[in-house]
Amino acid sequence: MTAGIFAALIFLTSLLAGLLGALTGLGGGVIIVPVLALVFKVDLRYAIGASLISVIATSSGSAVAYVRQGLSNVRIGMFLEVATTLGALLGAYLTLKISTHWIAVIFGCVLMYSAAASFRKRRKHAGDASPDRMATALRLRGSYTENGVCHEYAAHRVPLGFGIMFGAGTLSGLLGIGSGAVKVLAMDMAMRLPFKVSTTTSNFMIGVTAAASAGVYLARGYIDPGLALPVMLGVLGGSLLGSKLLVKAPVATLRVVFSFVILALGAEMIFSGATGRL
Amino acid sequence: MQEQPQRPALTDSQMDSAIANMLRFGISLAATLMLLGGWFYLQHPTMQPTDYAHFHGSSVDLRNLGKVLTGARLADSTSVLELGIVLLIATPIARVVLCVVDFARQRDKLYVAVSFGVLLVLLYSLFRGGR
């Protein structure tokens, strides 16, 4: 197999992973890492490095659209990025210390949690505008317009949200994923921000969080250009395609099918890690 | 020296579109470089793929940014590709720099401090993260 054919195979697989990631709302990184490791037998550290690059590209690419619509809250995002970047730095250092068997097991658990979480029905609430002392002091509030109606909102339980964000950052740095599911959990469930603001602000934060661990990855040689390029292009293309499909097609049934695929991938990662094959 | 007229404070929506423009510029430039480097890279049709099954650490190293730049000038495929990757990582960092500047123009001291804190973490990772 020449380098060209190998790159083309990786590209097509990443395209599929990006598509799946967008349709399930889990992101491409969480899918491409186990596929690279289990199917292509790529060392977990290279897979994580390549995935992190694709996460930065996808986040920055889709943030362009969201920021323009005024849905993401720059202040809330920036405040919580203090937690996610510190967490990412810790996660990246942990990657250097923990054996790949353990990383595989943790990865599998995150995959299974993410798949289970995507089954849960999300209440798409419009947020809570009641004042919160800490949020007022930190100016963690805002408003957005939907169908001509202006919704005001304010953050709540700020320390809890900040703490979960630190955890999300650690997972992102440890596993080379965006960990958007945990970020949304912090903003949507803990801080009671509107669903739309949570998802778009989370997306906006993913790139900065990933950049915080990229420095460590680069210096330790986790990022191989020959692998990172086809993975990045594929995941980016796949997620753009997926977000277009999401608007047009009813994907509820597809999402259930995909969630089972991800559940299986998670089980396989745990098994491979525990038996020392990864 | 002529006195500068006081600049009107920046509105949140102006700030949003400045951020969006910057992000788009950054990823377009990075993607172009990566595609260019990738195209050069694949010009060796008989080249065997790297052995990714065993970890030996890739050669990309920010401490060698000078080497990357020199290589990129000589159109060395891997260096162009590496430069694209470095630019891609720099894009969210540039976004944080832009936020520091924009919050300063809004005279929002609290958020100048918050974004500056994030910037410090990012720069620490980039320049001291390998140690």
mmCIF file of C-alpha atoms in Angstrom:
data_model
loop_
_atom_site.group_PDB
_atom_site.id
_atom_site.type_symbol
_atom_site.label_atom_id
_atom_site.label_comp_id
_atom_site.label_asym_id
_atom_site.label_seq_id
_atom_site.Cartn_x
_atom_site.Cartn_y
_atom_site.Cartn_z
ATOM 1 C CA MET A 1 0.000 0.000 0.000
ATOM 2 C CA THR A 2 1.498 3.339 -1.027
ATOM 3 C CA ALA A 3 1.297 6.508 1.045
ATOM 4 C CA GLY A 4 -1.281 7.904 -1.397
ATOM 5 C CA ILE A 5 -3.695 4.987 -1.029
ATOM 6 C CA PHE A 6 -3.245 4.958 2.735
ATOM 7 C CA ALA A 7 -3.988 8.709 2.906
ATOM 8 C CA ALA A 8 -7.070 8.264 0.688
ATOM 9 C CA LEU A 9 -8.411 5.450 2.911
ATOM 10 C CA ILE A 10 -7.860 7.516 6.047
ATOM 11 C CA PHE A 11 -9.557 10.499 4.375
ATOM 12 C CA LEU A 12 -12.681 8.525 3.428
ATOM 13 C CA THR A 13 -12.925 6.959 6.884
ATOM 14 C CA SER A 14 -12.550 10.367 8.522
ATOM 15 C CA LEU A 15 -15.242 11.777 6.219
ATOM 16 C CA LEU A 16 -17.606 9.083 7.499
ATOM 17 C CA ALA A 17 -16.565 9.724 11.111
ATOM 18 C CA GLY A 18 -17.196 13.463 10.713
ATOM 19 C CA LEU A 19 -20.620 12.763 9.176
ATOM 20 C CA LEU A 20 -21.526 10.395 12.015
ATOM 21 C CA GLY A 21 -20.185 12.847 14.581
ATOM 22 C CA ALA A 22 -22.350 15.663 13.228
ATOM 23 C CA LEU A 23 -25.504 13.511 12.940
ATOM 24 C CA THR A 24 -25.220 12.139 16.488
ATOM 25 C CA GLY A 25 -24.037 15.490 17.853
ATOM 26 C CA LEU A 26 -20.999 13.828 19.442
ATOM 27 C CA GLY A 27 -18.337 15.339 17.177
ATOM 28 C CA GLY A 28 -15.922 13.593 14.834
ATOM 29 C CA GLY A 29 -12.997 13.208 17.248
ATOM 30 C CA VAL A 30 -14.754 10.763 19.541
ATOM 31 C CA ILE A 31 -15.389 8.442 16.557
ATOM 32 C CA ILE A 32 -12.187 8.750 14.506
ATOM 33 C CA VAL A 33 -9.812 7.900 17.389
ATOM 34 C CA PRO A 34 -11.212 4.387 18.079
ATOM 35 C CA VAL A 35 -11.562 3.683 14.335
ATOM 36 C CA LEU A 36 -7.915 4.639 13.679
ATOM 37 C CA ALA A 37 -6.761 2.581 16.649
ATOM 38 C CA LEU A 38 -8.960 -0.493 16.169
ATOM 39 C CA VAL A 39 -9.278 -0.721 12.364
ATOM 40 C CA PHE A 40 -6.064 0.876 11.096
ATOM 41 C CA LYS A 41 -3.922 -0.237 14.078
ATOM 42 C CA VAL A 42 -2.572 3.288 14.448
ATOM 43 C CA ASP A 43 -0.854 3.909 17.798
ATOM 44 C CA LEU A 44 -3.334 5.579 20.143
ATOM 45 C CA ARG A 45 -1.021 8.562 20.632
ATOM 46 C CA TYR A 46 -0.880 9.339 16.890
ATOM 47 C CA ALA A 47 -4.654 8.865 16.633
ATOM 48 C CA ILE A 48 -5.260 11.286 19.518
ATOM 49 C CA GLY A 49 -2.878 13.871 17.998
ATOM 50 C CA ALA A 50 -4.516 13.732 14.573
ATOM 51 C CA SER A 51 -7.987 13.909 16.112
ATOM 52 C CA LEU A 52 -7.091 17.005 18.135
ATOM 53 C CA ILE A 53 -6.097 18.844 14.929
ATOM 54 C CA SER A 54 -9.422 17.914 13.306
ATOM 55 C CA VAL A 55 -11.260 19.119 16.432
ATOM 56 C CA ILE A 56 -9.605 22.567 16.161
ATOM 57 C CA ALA A 57 -10.494 22.827 12.454
ATOM 58 C CA THR A 58 -14.118 21.728 12.909
ATOM 59 C CA SER A 59 -14.721 24.004 15.894
ATOM 60 C CA SER A 60 -13.227 27.075 14.239
ATOM 61 C CA GLY A 61 -15.092 26.343 11.002
ATOM 62 C CA SER A 62 -18.544 26.044 12.517
ATOM 63 C CA ALA A 63 -17.947 28.821 15.058
ATOM 64 C CA VAL A 64 -17.814 31.279 12.158
ATOM 65 C CA ALA A 65 -21.510 30.700 11.449
ATOM 66 C CA TYR A 66 -22.618 30.628 15.096
ATOM 67 C CA VAL A 67 -20.759 33.761 16.203
ATOM 68 C CA ARG A 68 -22.232 35.683 13.281
ATOM 69 C CA GLN A 69 -25.752 34.686 14.338
ATOM 70 C CA GLY A 70 -25.046 36.132 17.794
ATOM 71 C CA LEU A 71 -26.067 32.885 19.496
ATOM 72 C CA SER A 72 -22.836 32.104 21.314
ATOM 73 C CA ASN A 73 -21.985 34.187 24.350
ATOM 74 C CA VAL A 74 -18.386 35.400 24.143
ATOM 75 C CA ARG A 75 -18.189 36.397 27.838
ATOM 76 C CA ILE A 76 -19.565 33.119 29.200
ATOM 77 C CA GLY A 77 -17.331 31.223 26.766
ATOM 78 C CA MET A 78 -14.216 33.149 27.742
ATOM 79 C CA PHE A 79 -14.910 32.834 31.478
ATOM 80 C CA LEU A 80 -15.358 29.054 31.229
ATOM 81 C CA GLU A 81 -12.302 28.732 28.969
ATOM 82 C CA VAL A 82 -10.191 29.551 32.031
ATOM 83 C CA ALA A 83 -11.401 26.202 33.418
ATOM 84 C CA THR A 84 -11.227 24.206 30.169
ATOM 85 C CA THR A 85 -7.722 25.361 29.161
ATOM 86 C CA LEU A 86 -6.291 24.585 32.613
ATOM 87 C CA GLY A 87 -8.028 21.192 32.472
ATOM 88 C CA ALA A 88 -6.691 20.569 28.957
ATOM 89 C CA LEU A 89 -3.155 21.273 30.112
ATOM 90 C CA LEU A 90 -3.580 18.755 32.944
ATOM 91 C CA GLY A 91 -5.120 16.215 30.535
ATOM 92 C CA ALA A 92 -2.258 16.573 28.042
ATOM 93 C CA TYR A 93 0.274 15.957 30.818
ATOM 94 C CA LEU A 94 -1.711 12.926 32.010
ATOM 95 C CA THR A 95 -1.535 11.523 28.457
ATOM 96 C CA LEU A 96 2.243 11.492 28.822
ATOM 97 C CA LYS A 97 2.084 9.660 32.158
ATOM 98 C CA ILE A 98 -0.733 7.126 31.755
ATOM 99 C CA SER A 99 -0.230 3.941 29.690
ATOM 100 C CA THR A 100 -2.189 3.604 26.449
ATOM 101 C CA HIS A 101 -4.156 0.659 27.949
ATOM 102 C CA TRP A 102 -5.685 2.987 30.514
ATOM 103 C CA ILE A 103 -6.311 5.716 27.956
ATOM 104 C CA ALA A 104 -8.187 3.162 25.829
ATOM 105 C CA VAL A 105 -10.341 2.099 28.791
ATOM 106 C CA ILE A 106 -11.159 5.724 29.728
ATOM 107 C CA PHE A 107 -11.893 6.455 26.071
ATOM 108 C CA GLY A 108 -14.289 3.519 25.926
ATOM 109 C CA CYS A 109 -16.149 4.754 29.017
ATOM 110 C CA VAL A 110 -16.503 8.261 27.523
ATOM 111 C CA LEU A 111 -17.807 6.747 24.263
ATOM 112 C CA MET A 112 -20.404 4.653 26.083
ATOM 113 C CA TYR A 113 -21.479 7.604 28.222
ATOM 114 C CA SER A 114 -21.795 9.833 25.142
ATOM 115 C CA ALA A 115 -23.877 7.224 23.313
ATOM 116 C CA ALA A 116 -26.145 6.789 26.327
ATOM 117 C CA ALA A 117 -26.505 10.554 26.734
ATOM 118 C CA SER A 118 -27.570 10.938 23.106
ATOM 119 C CA PHE A 119 -30.567 8.634 23.774
ATOM 120 C CA ARG A 120 -31.802 10.925 26.507
ATOM 121 C CA LYS A 121 -34.432 13.412 25.379
ATOM 122 C CA ARG A 122 -33.143 16.928 25.701
ATOM 123 C CA ARG A 123 -35.509 19.556 26.920
ATOM 124 C CA LYS A 124 -34.852 22.505 24.661
ATOM 125 C CA HIS A 125 -35.651 25.094 27.302
ATOM 126 C CA ALA A 126 -35.167 28.783 26.695
ATOM 127 C CA GLY A 127 -33.132 29.481 29.822
ATOM 128 C CA ASP A 128 -33.722 31.194 33.092
ATOM 129 C CA ALA A 129 -33.505 34.957 33.444
ATOM 130 C CA SER A 130 -33.829 35.116 37.248
ATOM 131 C CA PRO A 131 -30.840 36.933 38.754
ATOM 132 C CA ASP A 132 -27.925 35.092 40.328
ATOM 133 C CA ARG A 133 -25.463 37.033 42.476
ATOM 134 C CA MET A 134 -22.259 35.528 41.121
ATOM 135 C CA ALA A 135 -23.460 35.625 37.515
ATOM 136 C CA THR A 136 -24.368 39.303 37.893
ATOM 137 C CA ALA A 137 -20.943 40.143 39.309
ATOM 138 C CA LEU A 138 -19.242 38.256 36.454
ATOM 139 C CA ARG A 139 -21.668 39.582 33.803
ATOM 140 C CA LEU A 140 -22.593 36.034 32.761
ATOM 141 C CA ARG A 141 -25.836 36.802 31.000
ATOM 142 C CA GLY A 142 -27.203 37.854 27.677
ATOM 143 C CA SER A 143 -30.050 37.597 25.235
ATOM 144 C CA TYR A 144 -30.735 36.078 21.848
ATOM 145 C CA THR A 145 -33.482 36.441 19.303
ATOM 146 C CA GLU A 146 -35.386 33.508 17.884
ATOM 147 C CA ASN A 147 -38.426 33.833 15.584
ATOM 148 C CA GLY A 148 -38.546 37.518 16.429
ATOM 149 C CA VAL A 149 -38.789 36.890 20.178
ATOM 150 C CA CYS A 150 -35.975 38.126 22.390
ATOM 151 C CA HIS A 151 -35.020 35.703 25.170
ATOM 152 C CA GLU A 152 -33.075 36.982 28.182
ATOM 153 C CA TYR A 153 -30.982 34.569 30.210
ATOM 154 C CA ALA A 154 -28.500 34.474 33.088
ATOM 155 C CA ALA A 155 -26.094 31.800 34.347
ATOM 156 C CA HIS A 156 -26.725 29.924 37.603
ATOM 157 C CA ARG A 157 -24.632 27.671 39.841
ATOM 158 C CA VAL A 158 -21.434 29.163 38.415
ATOM 159 C CA PRO A 159 -18.915 27.189 40.579
ATOM 160 C CA LEU A 160 -20.532 23.851 39.608
ATOM 161 C CA GLY A 161 -20.455 24.759 35.912
ATOM 162 C CA PHE A 162 -16.825 25.906 36.226
ATOM 163 C CA GLY A 163 -15.878 22.607 37.909
ATOM 164 C CA ILE A 164 -17.542 20.432 35.255
ATOM 165 C CA MET A 165 -15.803 22.528 32.590
ATOM 166 C CA PHE A 166 -12.445 21.761 34.184
ATOM 167 C CA GLY A 167 -13.327 18.060 33.874
ATOM 168 C CA ALA A 168 -14.382 18.540 30.247
ATOM 169 C CA GLY A 169 -11.039 20.204 29.537
ATOM 170 C CA THR A 170 -9.114 17.359 31.174
ATOM 171 C CA LEU A 171 -10.943 14.757 29.054
ATOM 172 C CA SER A 172 -10.314 16.833 25.935
ATOM 173 C CA GLY A 173 -6.579 17.031 26.628
ATOM 174 C CA LEU A 174 -6.316 13.386 27.648
ATOM 175 C CA LEU A 175 -8.242 11.897 24.727
ATOM 176 C CA GLY A 176 -7.806 14.454 21.915
ATOM 177 C CA ILE A 177 -11.549 15.010 21.614
ATOM 178 C CA GLY A 178 -13.710 18.147 21.830
ATOM 179 C CA SER A 179 -15.802 16.681 24.685
ATOM 180 C CA GLY A 180 -18.717 18.821 23.558
ATOM 181 C CA ALA A 181 -21.167 16.495 25.345
ATOM 182 C CA VAL A 182 -19.656 17.327 28.757
ATOM 183 C CA LYS A 183 -19.422 21.044 27.913
ATOM 184 C CA VAL A 184 -23.115 21.138 27.025
ATOM 185 C CA LEU A 185 -23.880 19.237 30.250
ATOM 186 C CA ALA A 186 -22.115 21.969 32.261
ATOM 187 C CA MET A 187 -23.906 24.856 30.552
ATOM 188 C CA ASP A 188 -27.307 23.329 29.877
ATOM 189 C CA MET A 189 -27.876 21.239 33.019
ATOM 190 C CA ALA A 190 -25.649 22.864 35.661
ATOM 191 C CA MET A 191 -25.770 26.537 34.679
ATOM 192 C CA ARG A 192 -29.287 26.428 33.208
ATOM 193 C CA LEU A 193 -28.373 28.342 30.071
ATOM 194 C CA PRO A 194 -30.662 28.116 27.022
ATOM 195 C CA PHE A 195 -30.081 25.021 24.898
ATOM 196 C CA LYS A 196 -29.098 27.000 21.783
ATOM 197 C CA VAL A 197 -26.659 29.191 23.682
ATOM 198 C CA SER A 198 -25.102 26.115 25.365
ATOM 199 C CA THR A 199 -24.486 24.185 22.162
ATOM 200 C CA THR A 200 -23.104 27.098 20.160
ATOM 201 C CA THR A 201 -20.966 28.503 22.984
ATOM 202 C CA SER A 202 -19.625 24.995 23.640
ATOM 203 C CA ASN A 203 -18.631 24.675 19.993
ATOM 204 C CA PHE A 204 -16.924 28.046 20.158
ATOM 205 C CA MET A 205 -14.908 26.967 23.219
ATOM 206 C CA ILE A 206 -13.759 23.609 21.823
ATOM 207 C CA GLY A 207 -11.106 25.146 19.548
ATOM 208 C CA VAL A 208 -9.478 27.182 22.320
ATOM 209 C CA THR A 209 -9.554 24.180 24.684
ATOM 210 C CA ALA A 210 -7.938 21.942 22.075
ATOM 211 C CA ALA A 211 -5.273 24.569 21.328
ATOM 212 C CA ALA A 212 -4.273 24.419 25.010
ATOM 213 C CA SER A 213 -3.268 20.754 24.744
ATOM 214 C CA ALA A 214 -1.912 21.045 21.182
ATOM 215 C CA GLY A 215 1.286 22.694 22.431
ATOM 216 C CA VAL A 216 2.097 19.696 24.636
ATOM 217 C CA TYR A 217 1.144 17.225 21.874
ATOM 218 C CA LEU A 218 3.316 19.021 19.302
ATOM 219 C CA ALA A 219 6.353 19.084 21.557
ATOM 220 C CA ARG A 220 5.989 15.375 22.348
ATOM 221 C CA GLY A 221 5.577 14.359 18.695
ATOM 222 C CA TYR A 222 1.950 13.159 18.935
ATOM 223 C CA ILE A 223 1.002 15.122 15.830
ATOM 224 C CA ASP A 224 2.199 13.489 12.614
ATOM 225 C CA PRO A 225 1.523 15.723 9.583
ATOM 226 C CA GLY A 226 1.028 12.802 7.182
ATOM 227 C CA LEU A 227 -1.770 11.402 9.341
ATOM 228 C CA ALA A 228 -3.189 14.699 10.624
ATOM 229 C CA LEU A 229 -3.859 16.070 7.117
ATOM 230 C CA PRO A 230 -6.238 13.377 5.788
ATOM 231 C CA VAL A 231 -7.930 13.082 9.198
ATOM 232 C CA MET A 232 -8.485 16.842 9.453
ATOM 233 C CA LEU A 233 -9.784 17.253 5.891
ATOM 234 C CA GLY A 234 -12.040 14.227 6.215
ATOM 235 C CA VAL A 235 -13.565 15.077 9.589
ATOM 236 C CA LEU A 236 -14.041 18.737 8.596
ATOM 237 C CA GLY A 237 -15.743 17.791 5.308
ATOM 238 C CA GLY A 238 -17.872 15.137 6.986
ATOM 239 C CA SER A 239 -19.119 17.446 9.724
ATOM 240 C CA LEU A 240 -19.984 20.225 7.276
ATOM 241 C CA LEU A 241 -21.933 17.692 5.189
ATOM 242 C CA GLY A 242 -23.570 16.295 8.326
ATOM 243 C CA SER A 243 -24.750 19.670 9.604
ATOM 244 C CA LYS A 244 -26.322 20.369 6.170
ATOM 245 C CA LEU A 245 -28.085 16.962 6.233
ATOM 246 C CA LEU A 246 -29.356 17.588 9.777
ATOM 247 C CA VAL A 247 -31.423 20.537 8.559
ATOM 248 C CA LYS A 248 -32.958 18.653 5.624
ATOM 249 C CA ALA A 249 -33.490 15.040 6.627
ATOM 250 C CA PRO A 250 -35.298 13.486 9.580
ATOM 251 C CA VAL A 251 -32.429 11.687 11.269
ATOM 252 C CA ALA A 252 -34.034 10.436 14.483
ATOM 253 C CA THR A 253 -33.935 6.749 13.481
ATOM 254 C CA LEU A 254 -30.454 7.059 12.006
ATOM 255 C CA ARG A 255 -29.291 8.577 15.269
ATOM 256 C CA VAL A 256 -30.485 5.540 17.232
ATOM 257 C CA VAL A 257 -28.646 3.180 14.846
ATOM 258 C CA PHE A 258 -25.459 5.234 15.077
ATOM 259 C CA SER A 259 -25.669 5.365 18.851
ATOM 260 C CA PHE A 260 -25.542 1.562 18.918
ATOM 261 C CA VAL A 261 -22.474 1.629 16.652
ATOM 262 C CA ILE A 262 -20.794 4.025 19.097
ATOM 263 C CA LEU A 263 -21.804 1.897 22.074
ATOM 264 C CA ALA A 264 -20.139 -1.097 20.374
ATOM 265 C CA LEU A 265 -16.991 0.952 19.619
ATOM 266 C CA GLY A 266 -16.830 1.935 23.287
ATOM 267 C CA ALA A 267 -17.130 -1.683 24.457
ATOM 268 C CA GLU A 268 -14.396 -2.733 22.023
ATOM 269 C CA MET A 269 -12.086 0.054 23.274
ATOM 270 C CA ILE A 270 -12.566 -1.036 26.894
ATOM 271 C CA PHE A 271 -11.966 -4.668 25.968
ATOM 272 C CA SER A 272 -8.846 -3.892 23.894
ATOM 273 C CA GLY A 273 -7.446 -1.648 26.596
ATOM 274 C CA ALA A 274 -8.120 -4.108 29.403
ATOM 275 C CA THR A 275 -6.556 -7.015 27.516
ATOM 276 C CA GLY A 276 -3.518 -4.890 26.642
ATOM 277 C CA ARG A 277 -4.052 -4.905 22.869
ATOM 278 C CA LEU A 278 -4.125 -1.115 22.660
ATOM 279 C CA MET B 1 1.032 65.484 17.548
ATOM 280 C CA GLN B 2 -2.631 65.784 16.693
ATOM 281 C CA GLU B 3 -4.996 64.428 19.278
ATOM 282 C CA GLN B 4 -6.847 61.304 18.226
ATOM 283 C CA PRO B 5 -10.649 61.554 18.343
ATOM 284 C CA GLN B 6 -12.096 59.270 21.016
ATOM 285 C CA ARG B 7 -13.034 55.954 19.448
ATOM 286 C CA PRO B 8 -16.638 54.921 20.088
ATOM 287 C CA ALA B 9 -16.924 51.855 22.301
ATOM 288 C CA LEU B 10 -17.226 48.620 20.374
ATOM 289 C CA THR B 11 -20.629 46.965 20.399
ATOM 290 C CA ASP B 12 -20.977 43.247 21.096
ATOM 291 C CA SER B 13 -22.210 42.509 17.572
ATOM 292 C CA GLN B 14 -19.256 44.328 15.977
ATOM 293 C CA MET B 15 -17.010 42.235 18.189
ATOM 294 C CA ASP B 16 -18.788 39.067 17.066
ATOM 295 C CA SER B 17 -18.257 39.781 13.400
ATOM 296 C CA ALA B 18 -14.599 40.706 13.947
ATOM 297 C CA ILE B 19 -14.094 37.313 15.622
ATOM 298 C CA ALA B 20 -15.911 35.492 12.810
ATOM 299 C CA ASN B 21 -13.780 37.194 10.148
ATOM 300 C CA MET B 22 -10.586 36.343 11.962
ATOM 301 C CA LEU B 23 -11.542 32.688 12.394
ATOM 302 C CA ARG B 24 -12.417 32.383 8.716
ATOM 303 C CA PHE B 25 -9.171 33.986 7.605
ATOM 304 C CA GLY B 26 -7.120 31.755 9.914
ATOM 305 C CA ILE B 27 -8.593 28.434 8.884
ATOM 306 C CA SER B 28 -8.634 29.316 5.175
ATOM 307 C CA LEU B 29 -4.931 30.121 5.259
ATOM 308 C CA ALA B 30 -4.102 27.024 7.326
ATOM 309 C CA ALA B 31 -6.190 24.729 5.098
ATOM 310 C CA THR B 32 -4.586 26.150 1.920
ATOM 311 C CA LEU B 33 -1.087 25.526 3.281
ATOM 312 C CA MET B 34 -2.026 22.025 4.453
ATOM 313 C CA LEU B 35 -3.551 21.120 1.082
ATOM 314 C CA LEU B 36 -0.513 22.482 -0.740
ATOM 315 C CA GLY B 37 1.859 20.571 1.528
ATOM 316 C CA GLY B 38 -0.259 17.432 1.220
ATOM 317 C CA TRP B 39 -0.210 17.661 -2.552
ATOM 318 C CA PHE B 40 3.598 17.930 -2.583
ATOM 319 C CA TYR B 41 3.734 15.116 -0.047
ATOM 320 C CA LEU B 42 1.833 12.753 -2.319
ATOM 321 C CA GLN B 43 4.063 13.528 -5.310
ATOM 322 C CA HIS B 44 6.188 10.528 -4.365
ATOM 323 C CA PRO B 45 3.879 7.773 -5.629
ATOM 324 C CA THR B 46 6.059 4.887 -4.498
ATOM 325 C CA MET B 47 6.581 6.205 -1.007
ATOM 326 C CA GLN B 48 5.653 3.734 1.699
ATOM 327 C CA PRO B 49 3.322 4.991 4.421
ATOM 328 C CA THR B 50 4.904 5.774 7.748
ATOM 329 C CA ASP B 51 4.668 3.051 10.355
ATOM 330 C CA TYR B 52 1.917 4.412 12.583
ATOM 331 C CA ALA B 53 1.459 1.191 14.541
ATOM 332 C CA HIS B 54 4.510 1.942 16.655
ATOM 333 C CA PHE B 55 4.959 5.238 18.394
ATOM 334 C CA HIS B 56 8.301 6.910 17.831
ATOM 335 C CA GLY B 57 7.273 10.550 18.061
ATOM 336 C CA SER B 58 6.875 12.755 15.009
ATOM 337 C CA SER B 59 9.442 15.386 14.175
ATOM 338 C CA VAL B 60 7.124 18.402 14.411
ATOM 339 C CA ASP B 61 8.538 20.564 17.128
ATOM 340 C CA LEU B 62 7.699 24.135 17.886
ATOM 341 C CA ARG B 63 11.189 24.612 19.223
ATOM 342 C CA ASN B 64 12.188 24.164 15.593
ATOM 343 C CA LEU B 65 9.776 26.776 14.242
ATOM 344 C CA GLY B 66 12.736 28.395 12.474
ATOM 345 C CA LYS B 67 13.454 25.132 10.690
ATOM 346 C CA VAL B 68 9.799 24.772 9.725
ATOM 347 C CA LEU B 69 9.794 28.283 8.216
ATOM 348 C CA THR B 70 13.032 27.726 6.275
ATOM 349 C CA GLY B 71 11.706 24.411 4.975
ATOM 350 C CA ALA B 72 8.432 26.032 3.972
ATOM 351 C CA ARG B 73 10.294 28.664 1.947
ATOM 352 C CA LEU B 74 12.074 25.885 0.083
ATOM 353 C CA ALA B 75 8.664 24.293 -0.581
ATOM 354 C CA ASP B 76 9.634 21.177 1.371
ATOM 355 C CA SER B 77 6.353 19.277 1.578
ATOM 356 C CA THR B 78 6.471 18.271 5.243
ATOM 357 C CA SER B 79 7.470 21.769 6.349
ATOM 358 C CA VAL B 80 4.601 23.398 4.426
ATOM 359 C CA LEU B 81 2.241 20.871 5.996
ATOM 360 C CA GLU B 82 3.676 21.524 9.466
ATOM 361 C CA LEU B 83 3.357 25.276 8.976
ATOM 362 C CA GLY B 84 -0.325 24.766 8.113
ATOM 363 C CA ILE B 85 -0.837 22.757 11.314
ATOM 364 C CA VAL B 86 0.912 25.410 13.415
ATOM 365 C CA LEU B 87 -1.283 28.102 11.804
ATOM 366 C CA LEU B 88 -4.399 26.068 12.523
ATOM 367 C CA ILE B 89 -3.438 25.823 16.209
ATOM 368 C CA ALA B 90 -2.641 29.546 16.206
ATOM 369 C CA THR B 91 -6.132 30.463 14.971
ATOM 370 C CA PRO B 92 -8.002 29.971 18.285
ATOM 371 C CA ILE B 93 -5.072 31.624 20.094
ATOM 372 C CA ALA B 94 -5.369 34.660 17.800
ATOM 373 C CA ARG B 95 -9.078 34.693 18.613
ATOM 374 C CA VAL B 96 -8.275 35.063 22.311
ATOM 375 C CA VAL B 97 -5.823 37.894 21.520
ATOM 376 C CA LEU B 98 -8.601 39.613 19.564
ATOM 377 C CA CYS B 99 -10.913 39.234 22.570
ATOM 378 C CA VAL B 100 -8.337 40.894 24.856
ATOM 379 C CA VAL B 101 -8.131 43.859 22.436
ATOM 380 C CA ASP B 102 -11.905 44.071 21.920
ATOM 381 C CA PHE B 103 -12.712 43.917 25.625
ATOM 382 C CA ALA B 104 -10.120 46.657 26.183
ATOM 383 C CA ARG B 105 -11.882 48.815 23.596
ATOM 384 C CA GLN B 106 -15.154 48.151 25.413
ATOM 385 C CA ARG B 107 -13.372 49.223 28.621
ATOM 386 C CA ASP B 108 -14.398 45.934 30.253
ATOM 387 C CA LYS B 109 -11.488 45.491 32.678
ATOM 388 C CA LEU B 110 -12.820 42.273 34.200
ATOM 389 C CA TYR B 111 -12.924 40.500 30.839
ATOM 390 C CA VAL B 112 -9.598 41.917 29.692
ATOM 391 C CA ALA B 113 -8.181 40.111 32.744
ATOM 392 C CA VAL B 114 -10.159 36.905 32.089
ATOM 393 C CA SER B 115 -9.138 36.651 28.417
ATOM 394 C CA PHE B 116 -5.558 37.545 29.296
ATOM 395 C CA GLY B 117 -5.544 34.658 31.771
ATOM 396 C CA VAL B 118 -6.713 32.247 29.058
ATOM 397 C CA LEU B 119 -4.038 33.624 26.730
ATOM 398 C CA LEU B 120 -1.335 32.987 29.348
ATOM 399 C CA VAL B 121 -2.397 29.326 29.700
ATOM 400 C CA LEU B 122 -2.318 28.906 25.895
ATOM 401 C CA LEU B 123 1.107 30.514 25.539
ATOM 402 C CA TYR B 124 2.462 28.453 28.420
ATOM 403 C CA SER B 125 1.304 25.263 26.690
ATOM 404 C CA LEU B 126 2.770 26.302 23.365
ATOM 405 C CA PHE B 127 6.188 27.388 24.568
ATOM 406 C CA ARG B 128 6.744 25.478 27.794
ATOM 407 C CA GLY B 129 4.346 22.565 27.331
ATOM 408 C CA GLY B 130 6.999 20.121 26.179
ATOM 409 C CA ARG B 131 8.985 20.338 29.382
#
